[in-house]
Amino acid sequence: MKVRKLALNFVLFFALSCKLFALNDVLLTESAKKNGMTFYWDSLSETGMLEKDGHQFSFRKEETIAVLDNSKIILVDAPEIKNNRIYVSADFITKAKDFFAKSQSEVLFRVGAIVIDAGHGGKDPGALKTYKISGKNVTVREKDINLKVAKMLYERLKNAYPDKKIILTRDSDKFLSLSERTDIANGIKVGKDDAILFISIHVNSSLNKASSGYEVWYLSPGYRRNVLDKSVAGGDNSLYSILNVLTEEEYTTESIMIAKFIMDGLQAQIGAESKSRGIKAEEWFVVKNALMPSVLIELGFVSNEAEAKNLNDDKYLKKATLGIYNGITAYITHFERSRGFTVANEN
């Protein structure tokens, strides 16, 4: 590791010290457009980037290095500014074209399926409380709220991603055991380079009537489970243990990222109507038994009268749904543009 770091430092020192210009007679804006690249330039930092198919070729004025996808450094002819325009050498363009051509052959990871789990249902109402609403006694039931939001979220995602599998664990008022819910998720077949997301929707309750707010949970990093089929290690238990831990840690990282995106989405839509209780870790059954990045959303407290009335209002639930939807789509964009951090198993 030290040898590699020293070598990298030497390359950087050499590159940053060597600012000799080649024959820079290619106008970068025109060449980028001609070759199907998107060109970005930051005049303050004097840095630029070429982008194509989600890949990035980053560079800086008068520097002889380019950074590929934020992970690899190569030497290039130093770009320069002439008459307020960016000029590069023909070799600079050739290296950019070669990089993007090679990148096209790489596997692009994507989100292949999203499972939406409406908590409770049927004989299991979940949390419930009766209040006087518009002069009538109304029982606010968790199972009904969960299903409404799940179905609205399903419609939004289905319209936005016709190429992905969008699945509801239940689409009516029926009872499903916790294991049946995770069996549905774990039984989904996707491509070997596709990820599956599991989103479980719930509503909270507390003995403290003042408790309020929404929160997003992910599986505690301290919990250990088997997320891979043992066949991946060819019978080598030591190798299996290593691969399983690495995959499990990736799932945890992705779950935290999904939770953050969804929390941001909820805050943007709900605003001051309710408060964020933050992102938390816990060993919920449906989360720990879904062998994929998973989160559990608590939309609010039915034990709080003001919040229960909000949760009984379709306009409020539409806002909450849009917040969740925006969070999921932001995560998918991030995941697919970065070519994925985790890969779901092919069942």
Short mmCIF file of C-alpha atoms in Angstrom, two decimals:
data_model
loop_
_atom_site.label_atom_id
_atom_site.label_comp_id
_atom_site.label_asym_id
_atom_site.label_seq_id
_atom_site.Cartn_x
_atom_site.Cartn_y
_atom_site.Cartn_z
CA MET A 1 0.00 0.00 0.00
CA LYS A 2 2.83 2.45 0.89
CA VAL A 3 4.59 1.65 -2.40
CA ARG A 4 1.42 2.35 -4.37
CA LYS A 5 0.85 5.61 -2.51
CA LEU A 6 4.43 6.76 -3.12
CA ALA A 7 4.09 5.89 -6.81
CA LEU A 8 0.84 7.84 -7.07
CA ASN A 9 2.39 10.85 -5.31
CA PHE A 10 5.34 10.73 -7.72
CA VAL A 11 2.99 10.67 -10.73
CA LEU A 12 1.03 13.61 -9.32
CA PHE A 13 4.21 15.58 -8.57
CA PHE A 14 5.59 14.89 -12.01
CA ALA A 15 2.32 15.76 -13.72
CA LEU A 16 1.68 18.95 -11.76
CA SER A 17 5.24 20.11 -12.32
CA CYS A 18 5.21 19.48 -16.04
CA LYS A 19 2.99 22.13 -17.64
CA LEU A 20 4.45 22.13 -21.12
CA PHE A 21 1.89 22.69 -23.87
CA ALA A 22 1.57 20.50 -26.92
CA LEU A 23 0.08 21.86 -30.12
CA ASN A 24 -3.29 22.94 -28.71
CA ASP A 25 -5.23 23.71 -31.88
CA VAL A 26 -8.49 21.86 -31.11
CA LEU A 27 -11.39 23.95 -29.77
CA LEU A 28 -12.77 21.74 -27.02
CA THR A 29 -16.41 22.90 -27.17
CA GLU A 30 -16.68 21.97 -30.86
CA SER A 31 -14.79 18.68 -30.57
CA ALA A 32 -16.82 17.58 -27.55
CA LYS A 33 -20.10 18.23 -29.38
CA LYS A 34 -18.84 16.44 -32.48
CA ASN A 35 -17.96 13.34 -30.45
CA GLY A 36 -21.16 13.20 -28.39
CA MET A 37 -19.55 14.44 -25.17
CA THR A 38 -21.07 16.95 -22.76
CA PHE A 39 -18.58 19.65 -21.77
CA TYR A 40 -18.64 21.44 -18.39
CA TRP A 41 -16.35 24.27 -17.34
CA ASP A 42 -15.95 26.02 -13.98
CA SER A 43 -14.30 29.39 -14.58
CA LEU A 44 -13.58 29.97 -10.88
CA SER A 45 -11.54 26.81 -10.33
CA GLU A 46 -10.52 26.63 -13.99
CA THR A 47 -11.45 22.96 -14.10
CA GLY A 48 -13.39 21.13 -16.76
CA MET A 49 -15.13 17.84 -17.33
CA LEU A 50 -16.22 15.81 -20.32
CA GLU A 51 -19.13 13.44 -19.68
CA LYS A 52 -20.63 10.67 -21.76
CA ASP A 53 -22.93 7.78 -20.78
CA GLY A 54 -22.42 8.52 -17.10
CA HIS A 55 -18.61 8.47 -17.30
CA GLN A 56 -16.41 11.46 -16.48
CA PHE A 57 -13.11 12.74 -17.87
CA SER A 58 -11.95 15.59 -15.57
CA PHE A 59 -9.09 18.01 -16.17
CA ARG A 60 -7.70 21.43 -15.26
CA LYS A 61 -6.20 24.36 -17.15
CA GLU A 62 -2.45 24.02 -17.66
CA GLU A 63 -2.27 20.68 -15.83
CA THR A 64 -0.99 17.49 -17.44
CA ILE A 65 -3.29 15.03 -15.69
CA ALA A 66 -6.86 13.90 -16.25
CA VAL A 67 -8.97 12.00 -13.74
CA LEU A 68 -11.18 9.21 -15.07
CA ASP A 69 -14.40 8.54 -13.16
CA ASN A 70 -12.78 9.95 -9.99
CA SER A 71 -10.73 6.78 -9.68
CA LYS A 72 -7.86 6.73 -12.20
CA ILE A 73 -5.23 9.27 -13.26
CA ILE A 74 -3.64 9.52 -16.72
CA LEU A 75 -1.15 11.94 -18.27
CA VAL A 76 -2.47 14.29 -20.97
CA ASP A 77 -1.31 17.35 -22.85
CA ALA A 78 -2.11 20.42 -20.71
CA PRO A 79 -5.20 22.32 -21.92
CA GLU A 80 -4.92 26.08 -22.24
CA ILE A 81 -7.17 29.12 -22.55
CA LYS A 82 -6.82 31.29 -25.64
CA ASN A 83 -9.21 34.19 -26.30
CA ASN A 84 -11.45 32.93 -23.46
CA ARG A 85 -11.82 29.52 -25.11
CA ILE A 86 -10.48 26.12 -24.06
CA TYR A 87 -8.05 24.57 -26.52
CA VAL A 88 -6.55 21.08 -26.31
CA SER A 89 -4.32 18.89 -28.43
CA ALA A 90 -5.49 16.20 -30.82
CA ASP A 91 -3.93 13.62 -28.49
CA PHE A 92 -6.05 14.96 -25.59
CA ILE A 93 -9.20 14.31 -27.62
CA THR A 94 -7.95 10.88 -28.66
CA LYS A 95 -7.41 9.87 -25.03
CA ALA A 96 -10.88 11.10 -24.07
CA LYS A 97 -12.48 9.21 -26.96
CA ASP A 98 -10.55 6.03 -26.11
CA PHE A 99 -11.66 6.29 -22.47
CA PHE A 100 -15.34 6.68 -23.32
CA ALA A 101 -15.19 3.91 -25.94
CA LYS A 102 -13.65 1.51 -23.44
CA SER A 103 -16.15 2.54 -20.75
CA GLN A 104 -19.09 1.66 -23.01
CA SER A 105 -18.09 -2.00 -22.86
CA GLU A 106 -18.18 -2.02 -19.05
CA VAL A 107 -21.13 -3.51 -17.19
CA LEU A 108 -23.61 -0.83 -16.14
CA PHE A 109 -25.35 -1.63 -12.89
CA ARG A 110 -28.95 -0.57 -12.49
CA VAL A 111 -31.89 -0.87 -10.14
CA GLY A 112 -33.92 -3.69 -11.62
CA ALA A 113 -36.74 -3.96 -9.08
CA ILE A 114 -38.34 -2.00 -6.24
CA VAL A 115 -40.46 -3.79 -3.65
CA ILE A 116 -43.02 -1.64 -1.82
CA ASP A 117 -44.24 -3.26 1.38
CA ALA A 118 -47.43 -1.85 2.95
CA GLY A 119 -47.11 -2.91 6.58
CA HIS A 120 -49.87 -4.89 8.40
CA GLY A 121 -53.21 -5.61 6.69
CA GLY A 122 -56.27 -7.83 7.04
CA LYS A 123 -56.69 -9.11 10.58
CA ASP A 124 -53.65 -7.09 11.64
CA PRO A 125 -54.66 -3.38 11.71
CA GLY A 126 -51.37 -2.17 13.14
CA ALA A 127 -51.53 0.99 15.23
CA LEU A 128 -55.00 2.57 15.47
CA LYS A 129 -56.81 5.32 17.32
CA THR A 130 -60.31 6.84 17.18
CA TYR A 131 -60.79 10.62 17.04
CA LYS A 132 -63.60 13.06 16.40
CA ILE A 133 -63.03 14.34 12.86
CA SER A 134 -65.58 16.71 11.24
CA GLY A 135 -68.11 15.76 13.91
CA LYS A 136 -67.75 12.01 13.36
CA ASN A 137 -65.85 9.29 15.21
CA VAL A 138 -63.16 8.10 12.83
CA THR A 139 -60.77 5.23 13.53
CA VAL A 140 -57.41 5.93 11.95
CA ARG A 141 -55.79 2.59 11.12
CA GLU A 142 -52.17 2.07 10.23
CA LYS A 143 -52.91 -0.68 7.70
CA ASP A 144 -55.11 1.69 5.66
CA ILE A 145 -52.55 4.51 5.66
CA ASN A 146 -49.74 2.15 4.67
CA LEU A 147 -51.75 0.73 1.77
CA LYS A 148 -52.80 4.15 0.45
CA VAL A 149 -49.24 5.42 0.39
CA ALA A 150 -47.89 2.16 -1.06
CA LYS A 151 -50.38 2.21 -3.94
CA MET A 152 -49.73 5.88 -4.73
CA LEU A 153 -45.99 5.25 -4.64
CA TYR A 154 -46.44 2.21 -6.88
CA GLU A 155 -48.27 4.27 -9.53
CA ARG A 156 -45.62 6.98 -9.53
CA LEU A 157 -42.72 4.53 -9.82
CA LYS A 158 -44.50 2.41 -12.43
CA ASN A 159 -45.02 5.46 -14.64
CA ALA A 160 -41.48 6.72 -14.12
CA TYR A 161 -39.73 3.37 -14.65
CA PRO A 162 -41.63 1.14 -17.11
CA ASP A 163 -38.41 -0.88 -17.57
CA LYS A 164 -38.14 -1.83 -13.87
CA LYS A 165 -40.12 -4.31 -11.81
CA ILE A 166 -42.28 -2.39 -9.33
CA ILE A 167 -43.88 -4.82 -6.90
CA LEU A 168 -46.39 -4.43 -4.05
CA THR A 169 -46.29 -7.07 -1.34
CA ARG A 170 -50.03 -6.45 -0.97
CA ASP A 171 -52.44 -4.38 -3.05
CA SER A 172 -55.53 -4.91 -0.90
CA ASP A 173 -56.56 -5.27 2.73
CA LYS A 174 -55.12 -8.72 3.28
CA PHE A 175 -52.90 -10.25 5.92
CA LEU A 176 -49.34 -11.26 5.14
CA SER A 177 -46.90 -12.63 7.66
CA LEU A 178 -43.53 -10.91 7.97
CA SER A 179 -41.78 -13.90 6.42
CA GLU A 180 -44.20 -13.88 3.45
CA ARG A 181 -43.29 -10.28 2.76
CA THR A 182 -39.57 -10.93 2.70
CA ASP A 183 -40.08 -14.13 0.71
CA ILE A 184 -41.72 -12.03 -2.01
CA ALA A 185 -38.73 -9.70 -2.11
CA ASN A 186 -36.09 -12.42 -1.93
CA GLY A 187 -37.83 -14.43 -4.64
CA ILE A 188 -37.64 -11.72 -7.30
CA LYS A 189 -35.50 -12.65 -10.30
CA VAL A 190 -33.43 -9.89 -11.87
CA GLY A 191 -30.31 -9.73 -14.01
CA LYS A 192 -27.01 -10.48 -12.32
CA ASP A 193 -26.03 -6.79 -12.54
CA ASP A 194 -29.38 -5.48 -11.25
CA ALA A 195 -30.08 -4.28 -7.72
CA ILE A 196 -33.34 -4.71 -5.79
CA LEU A 197 -34.62 -2.14 -3.29
CA PHE A 198 -37.02 -2.95 -0.43
CA ILE A 199 -39.16 -0.10 0.95
CA SER A 200 -41.46 -0.93 3.90
CA ILE A 201 -44.09 1.65 4.89
CA HIS A 202 -45.45 1.94 8.43
CA VAL A 203 -47.03 4.33 10.92
CA ASN A 204 -45.92 4.82 14.52
CA SER A 205 -47.65 4.86 17.91
CA SER A 206 -46.55 5.80 21.42
CA LEU A 207 -47.88 5.93 24.98
CA ASN A 208 -46.72 9.54 24.95
CA LYS A 209 -49.44 11.42 23.05
CA ALA A 210 -47.02 14.26 22.33
CA SER A 211 -44.69 12.05 20.28
CA SER A 212 -44.74 13.08 16.63
CA GLY A 213 -42.73 13.09 13.44
CA TYR A 214 -41.50 10.76 10.71
CA GLU A 215 -38.35 8.65 10.61
CA VAL A 216 -36.52 6.23 8.34
CA TRP A 217 -34.87 3.06 9.63
CA TYR A 218 -32.21 0.78 8.22
CA LEU A 219 -30.69 -2.44 9.54
CA SER A 220 -28.22 -1.95 12.35
CA PRO A 221 -24.65 -2.51 11.05
CA GLY A 222 -23.96 -4.66 14.10
CA TYR A 223 -26.44 -7.32 12.96
CA ARG A 224 -24.90 -10.13 10.92
CA ARG A 225 -26.77 -12.30 8.40
CA ASN A 226 -26.10 -14.48 5.36
CA VAL A 227 -26.96 -12.51 2.24
CA LEU A 228 -25.20 -14.72 -0.31
CA ASP A 229 -25.83 -18.24 -1.48
CA LYS A 230 -22.94 -20.44 -0.35
CA SER A 231 -22.44 -21.70 -3.90
CA VAL A 232 -20.71 -18.40 -4.79
CA ALA A 233 -17.63 -19.51 -2.86
CA GLY A 234 -17.40 -22.96 -4.43
CA GLY A 235 -17.49 -24.69 -1.05
CA ASP A 236 -14.72 -22.56 0.47
CA ASN A 237 -16.15 -21.44 3.84
CA SER A 238 -13.42 -18.91 4.50
CA LEU A 239 -13.96 -17.27 1.11
CA TYR A 240 -17.73 -17.31 1.64
CA SER A 241 -17.37 -15.53 4.98
CA ILE A 242 -15.30 -12.76 3.39
CA LEU A 243 -17.62 -12.32 0.38
CA ASN A 244 -20.69 -12.32 2.62
CA VAL A 245 -19.34 -9.66 4.97
CA LEU A 246 -18.31 -7.43 2.07
CA THR A 247 -21.71 -7.73 0.41
CA GLU A 248 -23.56 -7.18 3.68
CA GLU A 249 -21.55 -4.03 4.37
CA GLU A 250 -22.37 -2.76 0.88
CA TYR A 251 -26.07 -3.36 1.54
CA THR A 252 -25.82 -1.40 4.78
CA THR A 253 -24.08 1.49 3.03
CA GLU A 254 -26.70 1.58 0.29
CA SER A 255 -29.56 1.33 2.83
CA ILE A 256 -28.18 4.36 4.68
CA MET A 257 -27.97 6.29 1.41
CA ILE A 258 -31.56 5.37 0.48
CA ALA A 259 -32.71 6.45 3.95
CA LYS A 260 -30.96 9.81 3.58
CA PHE A 261 -32.46 10.47 0.16
CA ILE A 262 -35.96 9.57 1.37
CA MET A 263 -35.57 11.69 4.50
CA ASP A 264 -34.55 14.66 2.35
CA GLY A 265 -37.56 14.07 0.13
CA LEU A 266 -39.97 13.91 3.06
CA GLN A 267 -38.58 17.08 4.62
CA ALA A 268 -38.92 18.96 1.34
CA GLN A 269 -42.57 17.96 0.87
CA ILE A 270 -43.93 17.94 4.44
CA GLY A 271 -42.10 21.03 5.63
CA ALA A 272 -43.37 22.41 8.94
CA GLU A 273 -46.48 20.18 9.03
CA SER A 274 -44.48 17.54 10.89
CA LYS A 275 -40.93 17.10 12.10
CA SER A 276 -38.09 14.82 11.13
CA ARG A 277 -37.03 12.36 13.82
CA GLY A 278 -33.99 11.41 11.77
CA ILE A 279 -32.46 8.27 10.35
CA LYS A 280 -32.09 5.35 12.76
CA ALA A 281 -30.76 1.80 12.89
CA GLU A 282 -32.76 -1.17 14.18
CA GLU A 283 -33.19 -4.90 13.54
CA TRP A 284 -36.72 -4.86 12.12
CA PHE A 285 -37.76 -8.31 10.85
CA VAL A 286 -38.67 -7.21 7.32
CA VAL A 287 -35.44 -5.24 7.02
CA LYS A 288 -33.06 -7.85 8.39
CA ASN A 289 -34.66 -10.65 6.37
CA ALA A 290 -34.77 -8.81 3.06
CA LEU A 291 -31.48 -9.77 1.43
CA MET A 292 -30.96 -6.43 -0.32
CA PRO A 293 -30.68 -2.71 0.51
CA SER A 294 -33.77 -2.06 2.65
CA VAL A 295 -35.42 0.70 4.67
CA LEU A 296 -38.50 1.02 6.86
CA ILE A 297 -40.38 4.33 6.90
CA GLU A 298 -42.51 5.50 9.85
CA LEU A 299 -44.77 8.24 8.48
CA GLY A 300 -45.99 9.62 11.80
CA PHE A 301 -47.84 8.82 15.04
CA VAL A 302 -51.51 7.84 15.12
CA SER A 303 -51.29 8.29 18.91
CA ASN A 304 -50.82 12.04 18.33
CA GLU A 305 -54.22 13.57 17.49
CA ALA A 306 -52.96 16.34 15.22
CA GLU A 307 -50.69 13.96 13.34
CA ALA A 308 -53.37 11.27 13.11
CA LYS A 309 -55.66 13.79 11.41
CA ASN A 310 -52.90 14.56 8.94
CA LEU A 311 -52.41 10.86 8.27
CA ASN A 312 -56.15 10.57 7.64
CA ASP A 313 -55.95 13.34 5.03
CA ASP A 314 -55.29 12.20 1.45
CA LYS A 315 -53.66 15.55 0.56
CA TYR A 316 -51.10 15.06 3.32
CA LEU A 317 -50.46 11.47 2.28
CA LYS A 318 -49.87 12.61 -1.31
CA LYS A 319 -47.17 14.97 -0.02
CA ALA A 320 -45.57 12.18 1.98
CA THR A 321 -45.73 9.84 -1.03
CA LEU A 322 -44.12 12.44 -3.28
CA GLY A 323 -41.35 12.88 -0.71
CA ILE A 324 -40.65 9.15 -0.67
CA TYR A 325 -40.84 8.98 -4.46
CA ASN A 326 -38.43 11.88 -4.91
CA GLY A 327 -36.02 10.24 -2.49
CA ILE A 328 -36.10 6.92 -4.34
CA THR A 329 -35.67 8.51 -7.77
CA ALA A 330 -32.75 10.63 -6.51
CA TYR A 331 -31.11 7.48 -5.15
CA ILE A 332 -31.68 5.57 -8.42
CA THR A 333 -30.14 8.41 -10.41
CA HIS A 334 -27.13 8.44 -8.09
CA PHE A 335 -26.78 4.65 -8.17
CA GLU A 336 -27.06 4.24 -11.91
CA ARG A 337 -24.89 7.23 -12.82
CA SER A 338 -22.14 5.91 -10.56
CA ARG A 339 -22.63 2.44 -12.11
CA GLY A 340 -23.72 0.99 -8.80
CA PHE A 341 -22.21 0.23 -5.44
CA THR A 342 -24.11 -2.96 -4.70
CA VAL A 343 -25.37 -5.75 -6.89
CA ALA A 344 -28.37 -7.91 -6.02
CA ASN A 345 -27.96 -11.68 -6.32
CA GLU A 346 -29.43 -13.51 -9.26
CA ASN A 347 -31.87 -16.01 -7.73
#
